[in-house]
Amino acid sequence: MDMIKGIKGVKDILPEETPQWRFIEDAARRWALCYGYQEIRIPIFELTALFARSIGAGTDIVEKEMYTFPDRDGTSLSLRPEGTAGTVRAFIEHNRAADPLPQKYFYIGPMFRHERPQAGRLRQFHQFGVEFFGTSDPRADIEVIALLWRLLSDLALSNLTLEINSLGSSGDRAAYKPILLAFLRHQESRLCANCRRRMDRNPLRVLDCKVLDCRAATELAPKLTDHLSPDARAHFDQVLTGLVAIGIPYRLNPRLVRGLDYYCLTSFEITSTHLGAQNAVGAGGRYDGLVKTLGGPSVPAVGFAVGLERVSLMLPEASLSSLNECLYYVAAFGEEGIKLGFVLLDELRGVGISAQCDYRATTLKGHLRQADRSKCRYAILLGDDEAARGSVILRNLESKAQEELPLVGLTSILKTRSFSS
RNA sequence: GUGGGUGUAGCUCAGCUGGUUAGAGCGCCGGAUUGUGGAUCCGGAGGUCGCGGGUUCGAAACCCGUCACUCACCCCA
């Protein structure tokens, strides 16, 4: 019989790792709430059309990376490759724009993309993201960046760089593209095959190519940021001065182009040198046109998403082991001891005191070995001698100090102790 | 989809240019006399050497194929 294995690029998160994940998720929730964002839980799958219309039908994500399947009636559904589309859909569907703006949401959960796995990239991966609806004020852009920066700093991630760029308005990009294209045509012979193809489909992406020759060829390319409309220019300048005001260092990157169609104006990415090839920890930007594109009112918005696996890869080895701690080990042995111990174990748990026992152990020695391994702080020894005396021995597993306590009323004694310690 | 690297015990890995019963460390189970854990000592279980084929008197090792994992390209968080 062949062993059924997990799916390629889909990982189990084992008990040894879950404390670290809770640590990351707790920090994300805490900071999001601190900045006034509220949690939204959106479906894992949606109509395929939602992603095609928001992310862009021509993007790699939609074109070849989605897990798409027909529903029983034939309508095309897809596992979500990112969280913004679903959040915006929910925002529109529940007519949230009729409630007072602005509104701020965050989400956390798994996303799915069919790519070849590598370091920091899985087919099922996890993102934490925020969406700030209802204001085009540049301070919203800054706030979102500040939240991301603060979260990553709080997690003590090192070697972070904030890269930022402005994509201008859609009109700015339309005006800029022919200018860029004219430049690229002169350099065409120096560009890689990939970039030559990109010239027609998405000339901006050529600037983001990693091939050294392409970088050299586009060194002197006209910059989008030099062709911004006055409004876009002013918005960008205000974002930058705001970042300076709150002490967040940034690096201008005129080549930074996001792969999703809906971004406009501010575009940013936080990268790390500790991540291998996939060096973006989190990224985001403004998407003022998306709500309207998806059939809602015209509501400006800005947000980001963080890759939690990438955060996890960078997280310094911290002392997180205590999160799995259990307080009492009940060492019940001997005929009467076992009977009483089993009831005691359940009583402890019943009042919310963590306790465990290895039912296989029959001797005190065996129990203590298990108690040691279980990392409990105390062992409650209950053999036939104690049973006869109506008592138990409470043993501190670290100091080895022991004291005898009455069995009757033991849970309430321990309950008051656990509150005081 | 393309390329490189790696597949030997639960985990981390040895195994020299092919040679007889495939090893170590850690982990696991048990023991070192009567009811006291971690340390030490002793013992034990556990492997179709990823899978299939080929070369050979003989393959974990060499060749071909295949699969898996991994890193990278592409792209993205």
Short mmCIF file of C-alpha atoms (C1' of nucleotides) in Angstrom, two decimals:
data_model
loop_
_atom_site.label_atom_id
_atom_site.label_comp_id
_atom_site.label_asym_id
_atom_site.label_seq_id
_atom_site.Cartn_x
_atom_site.Cartn_y
_atom_site.Cartn_z
CA MET A 1 0.00 0.00 0.00
CA ASP A 2 1.51 3.32 -1.03
CA MET A 3 1.91 5.91 1.65
CA ILE A 4 -0.29 8.96 1.06
CA LYS A 5 1.86 12.02 1.46
CA GLY A 6 1.20 15.71 1.78
CA ILE A 7 0.92 17.86 -1.32
CA LYS A 8 4.01 19.45 -2.80
CA GLY A 9 4.62 22.87 -1.33
CA VAL A 10 2.07 22.35 1.43
CA LYS A 11 3.60 22.05 4.87
CA ASP A 12 2.50 20.66 8.22
CA ILE A 13 3.18 23.00 11.11
CA LEU A 14 4.13 20.62 13.91
CA PRO A 15 3.64 21.21 17.65
CA GLU A 16 7.27 22.22 18.02
CA GLU A 17 6.64 25.12 15.66
CA THR A 18 3.17 26.29 16.65
CA PRO A 19 4.38 28.40 19.59
CA GLN A 20 6.43 30.43 17.14
CA TRP A 21 3.44 30.82 14.85
CA ARG A 22 1.21 31.94 17.71
CA PHE A 23 3.91 34.40 18.69
CA ILE A 24 3.91 35.91 15.20
CA GLU A 25 0.14 35.93 14.82
CA ASP A 26 -0.39 37.40 18.27
CA ALA A 27 2.02 40.22 17.51
CA ALA A 28 0.27 40.92 14.21
CA ARG A 29 -3.16 41.03 15.85
CA ARG A 30 -1.93 43.14 18.72
CA TRP A 31 -0.34 45.78 16.50
CA ALA A 32 -3.24 45.84 14.07
CA LEU A 33 -5.71 46.42 16.91
CA CYS A 34 -3.38 49.02 18.38
CA TYR A 35 -3.57 50.96 15.11
CA GLY A 36 -7.34 50.65 15.01
CA TYR A 37 -7.75 47.82 12.49
CA GLN A 38 -10.46 45.21 12.96
CA GLU A 39 -10.23 41.58 12.00
CA ILE A 40 -12.19 40.33 9.01
CA ARG A 41 -12.42 36.66 8.09
CA ILE A 42 -13.06 36.11 4.43
CA PRO A 43 -13.55 32.84 2.55
CA ILE A 44 -10.70 30.66 1.36
CA PHE A 45 -12.30 30.43 -2.08
CA GLU A 46 -14.20 32.82 -4.30
CA LEU A 47 -15.44 33.15 -7.84
CA THR A 48 -12.48 33.04 -10.17
CA ALA A 49 -13.77 36.20 -11.84
CA LEU A 50 -13.13 38.17 -8.65
CA PHE A 51 -9.41 37.52 -8.79
CA ALA A 52 -9.21 37.94 -12.55
CA ARG A 53 -10.85 41.34 -12.36
CA SER A 54 -8.93 42.67 -9.35
CA ILE A 55 -5.44 41.21 -9.61
CA GLY A 56 -5.49 41.40 -13.39
CA ALA A 57 -6.28 38.77 -16.00
CA GLY A 58 -2.84 39.09 -17.54
CA THR A 59 -0.83 38.66 -14.36
CA ASP A 60 1.13 35.50 -13.63
CA ILE A 61 -0.93 34.91 -10.52
CA VAL A 62 -4.19 34.71 -12.43
CA GLU A 63 -2.79 33.28 -15.61
CA LYS A 64 -0.93 30.29 -14.23
CA GLU A 65 -0.74 30.22 -10.45
CA MET A 66 -4.28 29.85 -9.17
CA TYR A 67 -5.89 26.69 -7.93
CA THR A 68 -9.00 26.87 -10.07
CA PHE A 69 -11.76 24.27 -10.24
CA PRO A 70 -15.37 24.05 -11.40
CA ASP A 71 -18.16 24.02 -8.84
CA ARG A 72 -20.80 21.33 -9.30
CA ASP A 73 -22.82 23.62 -11.54
CA GLY A 74 -19.76 24.48 -13.56
CA THR A 75 -19.00 27.98 -12.26
CA SER A 76 -15.30 28.55 -11.91
CA LEU A 77 -14.00 28.89 -8.36
CA SER A 78 -10.48 29.58 -7.13
CA LEU A 79 -8.57 29.25 -3.91
CA ARG A 80 -7.57 32.76 -2.87
CA PRO A 81 -4.05 33.72 -3.97
CA GLU A 82 -4.14 36.88 -1.81
CA GLY A 83 -6.45 38.65 0.59
CA THR A 84 -7.22 42.05 -0.85
CA ALA A 85 -9.70 40.90 -3.49
CA GLY A 86 -11.89 39.06 -0.98
CA THR A 87 -11.75 41.89 1.53
CA VAL A 88 -12.82 44.44 -1.07
CA ARG A 89 -15.57 42.11 -2.29
CA ALA A 90 -16.89 41.78 1.26
CA PHE A 91 -16.65 45.55 1.74
CA ILE A 92 -18.80 46.12 -1.33
CA GLU A 93 -21.21 43.22 -0.79
CA HIS A 94 -22.12 44.32 2.73
CA ASN A 95 -22.42 47.92 1.61
CA ARG A 96 -19.86 49.01 4.14
CA ALA A 97 -19.23 52.22 2.28
CA ALA A 98 -22.63 53.37 3.60
CA ASP A 99 -21.20 53.21 7.13
CA PRO A 100 -18.93 55.97 8.37
CA LEU A 101 -15.55 56.03 6.68
CA PRO A 102 -12.70 55.44 7.04
CA GLN A 103 -12.75 51.75 7.85
CA LYS A 104 -9.76 49.63 8.61
CA TYR A 105 -9.57 45.86 8.34
CA PHE A 106 -6.97 43.20 8.84
CA TYR A 107 -6.91 39.51 7.96
CA ILE A 108 -4.66 36.60 8.67
CA GLY A 109 -4.73 33.19 7.06
CA PRO A 110 -3.63 30.83 4.30
CA MET A 111 -3.25 31.76 0.63
CA PHE A 112 -2.67 29.44 -2.32
CA ARG A 113 -0.53 29.76 -5.41
CA HIS A 114 0.64 26.99 -7.69
CA GLU A 115 4.33 27.81 -7.99
CA ARG A 116 7.48 25.75 -7.71
CA PRO A 117 8.36 25.77 -4.02
CA GLN A 118 11.64 27.21 -2.85
CA ALA A 119 13.05 28.95 0.21
CA GLY A 120 10.34 31.29 1.51
CA ARG A 121 7.79 30.21 -1.04
CA LEU A 122 5.12 27.57 -0.65
CA ARG A 123 1.93 26.63 -2.45
CA GLN A 124 -0.06 27.10 0.72
CA PHE A 125 1.42 30.00 2.62
CA HIS A 126 0.15 32.48 5.18
CA GLN A 127 -0.32 36.19 5.05
CA PHE A 128 -1.22 38.93 7.46
CA GLY A 129 -2.61 41.96 5.68
CA VAL A 130 -4.40 45.23 6.32
CA GLU A 131 -6.71 47.37 4.20
CA PHE A 132 -7.44 51.01 4.98
CA PHE A 133 -10.57 52.17 3.15
CA GLY A 134 -11.91 55.64 2.66
CA THR A 135 -9.14 58.19 2.64
CA SER A 136 -6.68 59.31 0.04
CA ASP A 137 -4.73 61.31 2.61
CA PRO A 138 -1.03 60.42 2.38
CA ARG A 139 -1.02 59.96 6.15
CA ALA A 140 -3.01 56.76 5.59
CA ASP A 141 -0.17 55.46 3.40
CA ILE A 142 2.31 56.38 6.12
CA GLU A 143 0.20 54.76 8.83
CA VAL A 144 0.05 51.49 6.97
CA ILE A 145 3.80 51.48 6.39
CA ALA A 146 4.39 52.41 10.02
CA LEU A 147 2.26 49.49 11.20
CA LEU A 148 4.19 47.07 9.02
CA TRP A 149 7.54 48.52 10.08
CA ARG A 150 6.62 48.43 13.75
CA LEU A 151 5.40 44.85 13.60
CA LEU A 152 8.57 43.62 11.92
CA SER A 153 10.76 45.62 14.29
CA ASP A 154 8.84 44.29 17.28
CA LEU A 155 9.54 40.77 16.06
CA ALA A 156 13.22 41.78 16.12
CA LEU A 157 13.79 41.03 12.46
CA SER A 158 17.11 42.40 11.32
CA ASN A 159 18.51 43.85 8.10
CA LEU A 160 15.22 45.29 6.94
CA THR A 161 15.00 47.83 4.17
CA LEU A 162 11.91 49.79 3.21
CA GLU A 163 11.88 50.46 -0.50
CA ILE A 164 9.35 52.87 -1.84
CA ASN A 165 8.20 54.25 -5.15
CA SER A 166 5.25 56.04 -6.67
CA LEU A 167 3.41 54.51 -9.59
CA GLY A 168 1.48 57.71 -10.18
CA SER A 169 -2.10 57.80 -11.30
CA SER A 170 -3.28 55.58 -14.13
CA GLY A 171 -3.13 58.68 -16.35
CA ASP A 172 0.47 59.28 -15.33
CA ARG A 173 1.40 55.73 -16.24
CA ALA A 174 -0.42 55.95 -19.56
CA ALA A 175 1.55 59.08 -20.40
CA TYR A 176 4.83 57.62 -19.19
CA LYS A 177 4.65 54.27 -20.93
CA PRO A 178 5.31 55.61 -24.47
CA ILE A 179 8.25 57.62 -23.13
CA LEU A 180 9.71 54.54 -21.47
CA LEU A 181 8.96 52.39 -24.47
CA ALA A 182 10.78 54.79 -26.78
CA PHE A 183 13.83 54.52 -24.55
CA LEU A 184 13.61 50.74 -24.37
CA ARG A 185 13.42 50.40 -28.13
CA HIS A 186 16.86 52.00 -28.36
CA GLN A 187 18.21 49.53 -25.83
CA GLU A 188 16.38 46.49 -27.15
CA SER A 189 19.51 44.68 -28.27
CA ARG A 190 20.90 44.78 -24.72
CA LEU A 191 17.78 43.38 -23.06
CA CYS A 192 17.17 39.75 -22.16
CA ALA A 193 14.62 37.73 -24.13
CA ASN A 194 12.22 37.96 -21.24
CA CYS A 195 12.34 41.73 -21.16
CA ARG A 196 11.80 42.00 -24.90
CA ARG A 197 8.58 40.13 -24.37
CA ARG A 198 7.74 42.30 -21.38
CA MET A 199 8.12 45.46 -23.45
CA ASP A 200 4.76 44.94 -25.06
CA ARG A 201 2.81 43.51 -22.17
CA ASN A 202 4.14 45.46 -19.20
CA PRO A 203 7.07 47.75 -20.00
CA LEU A 204 7.32 48.89 -16.36
CA ARG A 205 8.37 45.38 -15.37
CA VAL A 206 11.49 45.68 -17.51
CA LEU A 207 12.82 48.17 -14.94
CA ASP A 208 12.41 45.51 -12.25
CA CYS A 209 14.37 42.82 -14.12
CA LYS A 210 17.14 41.22 -12.09
CA VAL A 211 19.41 40.41 -15.05
CA LEU A 212 22.49 42.59 -14.70
CA ASP A 213 22.69 43.52 -18.37
CA CYS A 214 19.09 44.67 -18.29
CA ARG A 215 19.76 46.75 -15.21
CA ALA A 216 22.70 48.39 -16.95
CA ALA A 217 20.68 48.99 -20.07
CA THR A 218 17.93 50.70 -18.12
CA GLU A 219 20.28 52.64 -15.84
CA LEU A 220 19.50 55.90 -17.60
CA ALA A 221 15.86 55.12 -18.36
CA PRO A 222 13.42 57.95 -17.77
CA LYS A 223 11.92 57.59 -14.31
CA LEU A 224 8.22 57.39 -13.68
CA THR A 225 8.72 59.58 -10.64
CA ASP A 226 9.98 62.34 -12.95
CA HIS A 227 6.75 62.17 -14.92
CA LEU A 228 4.20 62.36 -12.12
CA SER A 229 1.28 64.72 -12.28
CA PRO A 230 1.44 67.53 -9.70
CA ASP A 231 -1.13 65.77 -7.50
CA ALA A 232 0.72 62.47 -7.55
CA ARG A 233 4.03 64.26 -6.96
CA ALA A 234 2.59 66.11 -3.96
CA HIS A 235 1.11 62.91 -2.55
CA PHE A 236 4.43 61.11 -2.84
CA ASP A 237 6.36 63.99 -1.29
CA GLN A 238 3.99 64.07 1.65
CA VAL A 239 4.39 60.34 2.20
CA LEU A 240 8.17 60.70 2.20
CA THR A 241 8.27 63.67 4.56
CA GLY A 242 5.82 61.87 6.83
CA LEU A 243 8.11 58.85 6.99
CA VAL A 244 10.96 61.13 7.97
CA ALA A 245 8.79 62.75 10.64
CA ILE A 246 8.12 59.44 12.38
CA GLY A 247 11.64 58.18 11.91
CA ILE A 248 11.18 55.39 9.40
CA PRO A 249 14.17 55.10 7.07
CA TYR A 250 13.40 54.42 3.42
CA ARG A 251 15.19 53.92 0.17
CA LEU A 252 13.76 55.32 -3.03
CA ASN A 253 13.56 52.61 -5.65
CA PRO A 254 12.35 53.91 -9.01
CA ARG A 255 12.47 50.35 -10.33
CA LEU A 256 9.97 49.04 -7.80
CA VAL A 257 6.92 47.88 -9.71
CA ARG A 258 4.25 45.76 -8.13
CA GLY A 259 3.01 42.75 -10.03
CA LEU A 260 -0.65 43.27 -9.32
CA ASP A 261 -2.69 45.48 -11.59
CA TYR A 262 -4.61 47.40 -8.96
CA TYR A 263 -1.79 49.41 -7.41
CA CYS A 264 -1.41 53.16 -7.97
CA LEU A 265 0.56 55.99 -6.35
CA THR A 266 2.45 54.72 -3.32
CA SER A 267 4.09 51.35 -3.73
CA PHE A 268 6.42 49.81 -1.17
CA GLU A 269 8.22 46.67 -0.18
CA ILE A 270 10.20 45.63 2.87
CA THR A 271 13.09 43.37 2.02
CA SER A 272 15.68 41.50 4.02
CA THR A 273 19.12 40.21 3.18
CA HIS A 274 18.47 37.10 5.29
CA LEU A 275 15.87 35.44 3.11
CA GLY A 276 17.53 33.95 0.07
CA ALA A 277 16.18 34.83 -3.32
CA GLN A 278 12.66 35.64 -2.17
CA ASN A 279 13.74 38.66 -0.19
CA ALA A 280 10.43 40.50 0.21
CA VAL A 281 8.94 40.10 3.66
CA GLY A 282 5.99 42.35 3.11
CA ALA A 283 4.72 44.69 0.46
CA GLY A 284 1.79 46.86 -0.39
CA GLY A 285 0.57 50.10 -1.80
CA ARG A 286 -2.37 52.24 -2.67
CA TYR A 287 -5.26 50.93 -4.79
CA ASP A 288 -7.70 53.79 -5.16
CA GLY A 289 -9.52 52.35 -8.16
CA LEU A 290 -10.10 48.79 -6.98
CA VAL A 291 -13.36 49.20 -5.07
CA LYS A 292 -14.93 50.84 -8.08
CA THR A 293 -13.45 48.29 -10.47
CA LEU A 294 -15.18 45.56 -8.50
CA GLY A 295 -18.53 47.27 -8.72
CA GLY A 296 -18.54 49.39 -5.58
CA PRO A 297 -18.49 53.14 -5.07
CA SER A 298 -15.32 55.10 -5.63
CA VAL A 299 -13.48 54.55 -2.35
CA PRO A 300 -9.72 55.06 -2.09
CA ALA A 301 -7.73 52.45 -0.20
CA VAL A 302 -4.23 51.47 0.83
CA GLY A 303 -2.84 48.30 2.41
CA PHE A 304 -0.13 45.70 2.63
CA ALA A 305 0.44 41.98 3.07
CA VAL A 306 3.22 40.16 4.95
CA GLY A 307 4.40 36.65 4.19
CA LEU A 308 4.34 34.86 7.54
CA GLU A 309 6.59 31.99 6.45
CA ARG A 310 9.18 34.58 5.51
CA VAL A 311 8.80 36.25 8.89
CA SER A 312 9.15 32.86 10.52
CA LEU A 313 12.36 32.14 8.59
CA MET A 314 13.88 35.34 9.91
CA LEU A 315 12.66 35.12 13.47
CA PRO A 316 15.57 34.91 15.89
CA GLU A 317 15.65 31.78 18.04
CA ALA A 318 13.72 32.97 21.07
CA SER A 319 12.75 31.19 24.24
CA LEU A 320 9.27 30.16 23.27
CA SER A 321 9.26 26.68 24.75
CA SER A 322 7.32 27.69 27.86
CA LEU A 323 4.21 28.16 25.76
CA ASN A 324 3.57 24.43 25.77
CA GLU A 325 3.96 24.11 29.51
CA CYS A 326 1.73 21.94 31.65
CA LEU A 327 1.69 22.51 35.41
CA TYR A 328 1.02 19.15 37.13
CA TYR A 329 1.90 15.54 36.37
CA VAL A 330 -0.27 13.08 38.26
CA ALA A 331 1.80 10.02 39.17
CA ALA A 332 -0.84 7.52 40.15
CA PHE A 333 0.32 3.96 40.89
CA GLY A 334 -0.80 0.96 42.88
CA GLU A 335 -4.35 -0.37 42.79
CA GLU A 336 -6.02 2.32 44.91
CA GLY A 337 -3.67 5.09 43.81
CA ILE A 338 -4.58 4.57 40.17
CA LYS A 339 -8.32 4.79 40.90
CA LEU A 340 -8.02 7.96 42.98
CA GLY A 341 -5.42 9.50 40.68
CA PHE A 342 -7.60 9.14 37.63
CA VAL A 343 -10.42 11.04 39.36
CA LEU A 344 -8.00 13.67 40.67
CA LEU A 345 -6.60 14.24 37.19
CA ASP A 346 -10.06 15.00 35.88
CA GLU A 347 -10.90 17.27 38.83
CA LEU A 348 -7.77 19.35 38.28
CA ARG A 349 -8.60 19.81 34.64
CA GLY A 350 -12.19 20.54 35.54
CA VAL A 351 -11.17 23.65 37.45
CA GLY A 352 -8.80 24.73 34.73
CA ILE A 353 -5.51 23.49 36.12
CA SER A 354 -3.37 21.91 33.43
CA ALA A 355 -2.45 18.35 34.30
CA GLN A 356 -1.34 15.19 32.56
CA CYS A 357 -0.44 11.58 33.14
CA ASP A 358 1.08 8.68 31.24
CA TYR A 359 -1.38 5.81 31.65
CA ARG A 360 1.28 3.30 30.60
CA ALA A 361 3.49 3.95 33.62
CA THR A 362 2.93 1.51 36.49
CA THR A 363 5.79 2.39 38.81
CA LEU A 364 6.77 5.62 40.53
CA LYS A 365 10.08 5.54 38.71
CA GLY A 366 8.37 5.27 35.37
CA HIS A 367 6.00 8.09 36.23
CA LEU A 368 8.78 10.42 37.32
CA ARG A 369 10.63 9.84 34.11
CA GLN A 370 7.54 10.80 32.16
CA ALA A 371 6.95 13.76 34.46
CA ASP A 372 10.46 14.94 33.78
CA ARG A 373 10.00 14.63 30.07
CA SER A 374 6.64 16.34 30.10
CA LYS A 375 8.26 19.51 31.47
CA CYS A 376 5.59 19.81 34.16
CA ARG A 377 6.58 21.91 37.15
CA TYR A 378 5.12 19.59 39.79
CA ALA A 379 4.37 15.92 40.19
CA ILE A 380 1.52 14.74 42.38
CA LEU A 381 2.52 11.36 43.81
CA LEU A 382 -0.39 9.14 44.69
CA GLY A 383 0.36 5.50 45.52
CA ASP A 384 -1.38 3.03 47.78
CA ASP A 385 0.36 4.43 50.89
CA GLU A 386 -0.98 7.91 50.18
CA ALA A 387 -4.36 6.50 49.27
CA ALA A 388 -4.52 4.80 52.66
CA ARG A 389 -3.62 8.05 54.43
CA GLY A 390 -6.02 10.08 52.29
CA SER A 391 -3.21 12.32 51.05
CA VAL A 392 -0.86 13.00 48.15
CA ILE A 393 2.76 14.08 47.92
CA LEU A 394 3.37 17.24 45.95
CA ARG A 395 6.86 17.21 44.48
CA ASN A 396 8.55 20.21 42.94
CA LEU A 397 10.33 18.64 39.99
CA GLU A 398 13.02 21.25 39.83
CA SER A 399 13.91 21.66 43.51
CA LYS A 400 12.84 18.13 44.50
CA ALA A 401 11.09 19.61 47.55
CA GLN A 402 8.13 17.51 48.68
CA GLU A 403 5.17 18.14 50.93
CA GLU A 404 2.20 16.03 51.91
CA LEU A 405 -1.25 17.46 51.28
CA PRO A 406 -4.75 16.09 51.96
CA LEU A 407 -6.43 14.53 48.94
CA VAL A 408 -9.81 15.97 49.89
CA GLY A 409 -9.97 19.56 48.76
CA LEU A 410 -6.66 19.30 46.92
CA THR A 411 -7.92 20.98 43.77
CA SER A 412 -9.04 24.07 45.64
CA ILE A 413 -5.70 24.27 47.47
CA LEU A 414 -3.82 24.06 44.18
CA LYS A 415 -6.25 26.47 42.56
CA THR A 416 -5.46 29.21 45.09
CA ARG A 417 -1.75 28.49 44.75
CA SER A 418 -1.78 28.78 41.00
CA PHE A 419 -3.39 32.20 41.34
CA SER A 420 -0.83 33.40 43.84
CA SER A 421 2.25 32.17 41.96
"C1'" G B 1 7.44 25.19 -17.12
"C1'" U B 2 13.40 25.17 -17.03
"C1'" G B 3 18.17 24.14 -14.56
"C1'" G B 4 21.58 22.54 -10.37
"C1'" G B 5 22.10 19.67 -5.69
"C1'" U B 6 20.53 15.67 -2.52
"C1'" G B 7 17.90 10.77 -1.40
"C1'" U B 8 21.25 5.08 3.81
"C1'" A B 9 17.32 3.83 11.13
"C1'" G B 10 12.25 8.39 14.00
"C1'" C B 11 16.29 12.73 13.45
"C1'" U B 12 21.52 14.27 11.88
"C1'" C B 13 24.84 11.79 9.04
"C1'" A B 14 29.38 7.92 8.11
"C1'" G B 15 30.10 3.99 4.58
"C1'" C B 16 37.66 4.66 1.16
"C1'" U B 17 38.92 3.50 -5.96
"C1'" G B 18 32.26 -2.12 -6.24
"C1'" G B 19 33.78 -7.37 -1.83
"C1'" U B 20 30.83 -11.13 2.32
"C1'" U B 21 26.12 -10.43 8.76
"C1'" A B 22 25.13 -1.81 6.30
"C1'" G B 23 27.35 1.56 10.92
"C1'" A B 24 27.67 5.96 14.56
"C1'" G B 25 25.53 9.91 17.49
"C1'" C B 26 20.92 11.54 19.28
"C1'" G B 27 15.97 9.73 20.17
"C1'" C B 28 12.81 5.44 21.58
"C1'" C B 29 11.89 0.83 24.75
"C1'" G B 30 13.91 -2.15 28.85
"C1'" G B 31 17.42 -3.14 32.96
"C1'" A B 32 21.26 -1.65 37.10
"C1'" U B 33 16.98 -5.75 44.06
"C1'" U B 34 12.01 -3.52 47.89
"C1'" G B 35 8.13 3.62 46.17
"C1'" U B 36 11.67 8.88 43.66
"C1'" G B 37 13.03 11.67 37.41
"C1'" G B 38 17.29 14.15 34.55
"C1'" A B 39 23.54 11.85 34.83
"C1'" U B 40 26.29 7.25 34.03
"C1'" C B 41 26.64 2.09 32.64
"C1'" C B 42 24.41 -2.29 30.25
"C1'" G B 43 20.92 -4.44 26.89
"C1'" G B 44 17.09 -4.18 22.96
"C1'" A B 45 13.87 -2.79 18.98
"C1'" G B 46 14.09 -0.22 14.38
"C1'" G B 47 16.73 -0.01 7.51
"C1'" U B 48 12.67 -3.02 0.73
"C1'" C B 49 20.21 1.70 1.28
"C1'" G B 50 13.73 6.54 -2.66
"C1'" C B 51 11.70 3.22 -6.68
"C1'" G B 52 12.51 0.34 -11.42
"C1'" G B 53 15.83 -1.62 -14.77
"C1'" G B 54 20.96 -2.58 -16.42
"C1'" U B 55 26.51 -3.78 -15.98
"C1'" U B 56 29.12 -7.51 -12.75
"C1'" C B 57 30.97 -13.67 -9.85
"C1'" G B 58 29.36 -9.66 -6.50
"C1'" A B 59 26.03 -2.94 -6.32
"C1'" A B 60 24.27 1.40 -0.89
"C1'" A B 61 28.46 2.57 -4.31
"C1'" C B 62 28.94 2.33 -11.50
"C1'" C B 63 25.18 3.36 -15.88
"C1'" C B 64 20.04 4.54 -17.59
"C1'" G B 65 15.19 5.79 -16.29
"C1'" U B 66 11.69 7.44 -12.70
"C1'" C B 67 9.87 9.75 -8.27
"C1'" A B 68 10.56 12.79 -4.02
"C1'" C B 69 12.89 16.66 -1.46
"C1'" U B 70 15.75 21.06 -1.95
"C1'" C B 71 17.94 25.53 -4.07
"C1'" A B 72 17.69 28.76 -8.16
"C1'" C B 73 15.27 30.91 -12.78
"C1'" C B 74 10.27 32.88 -13.80
"C1'" C B 75 7.09 35.50 -10.54
"C1'" C B 76 5.70 37.01 -5.94
"C1'" A B 77 4.42 37.78 0.37
#
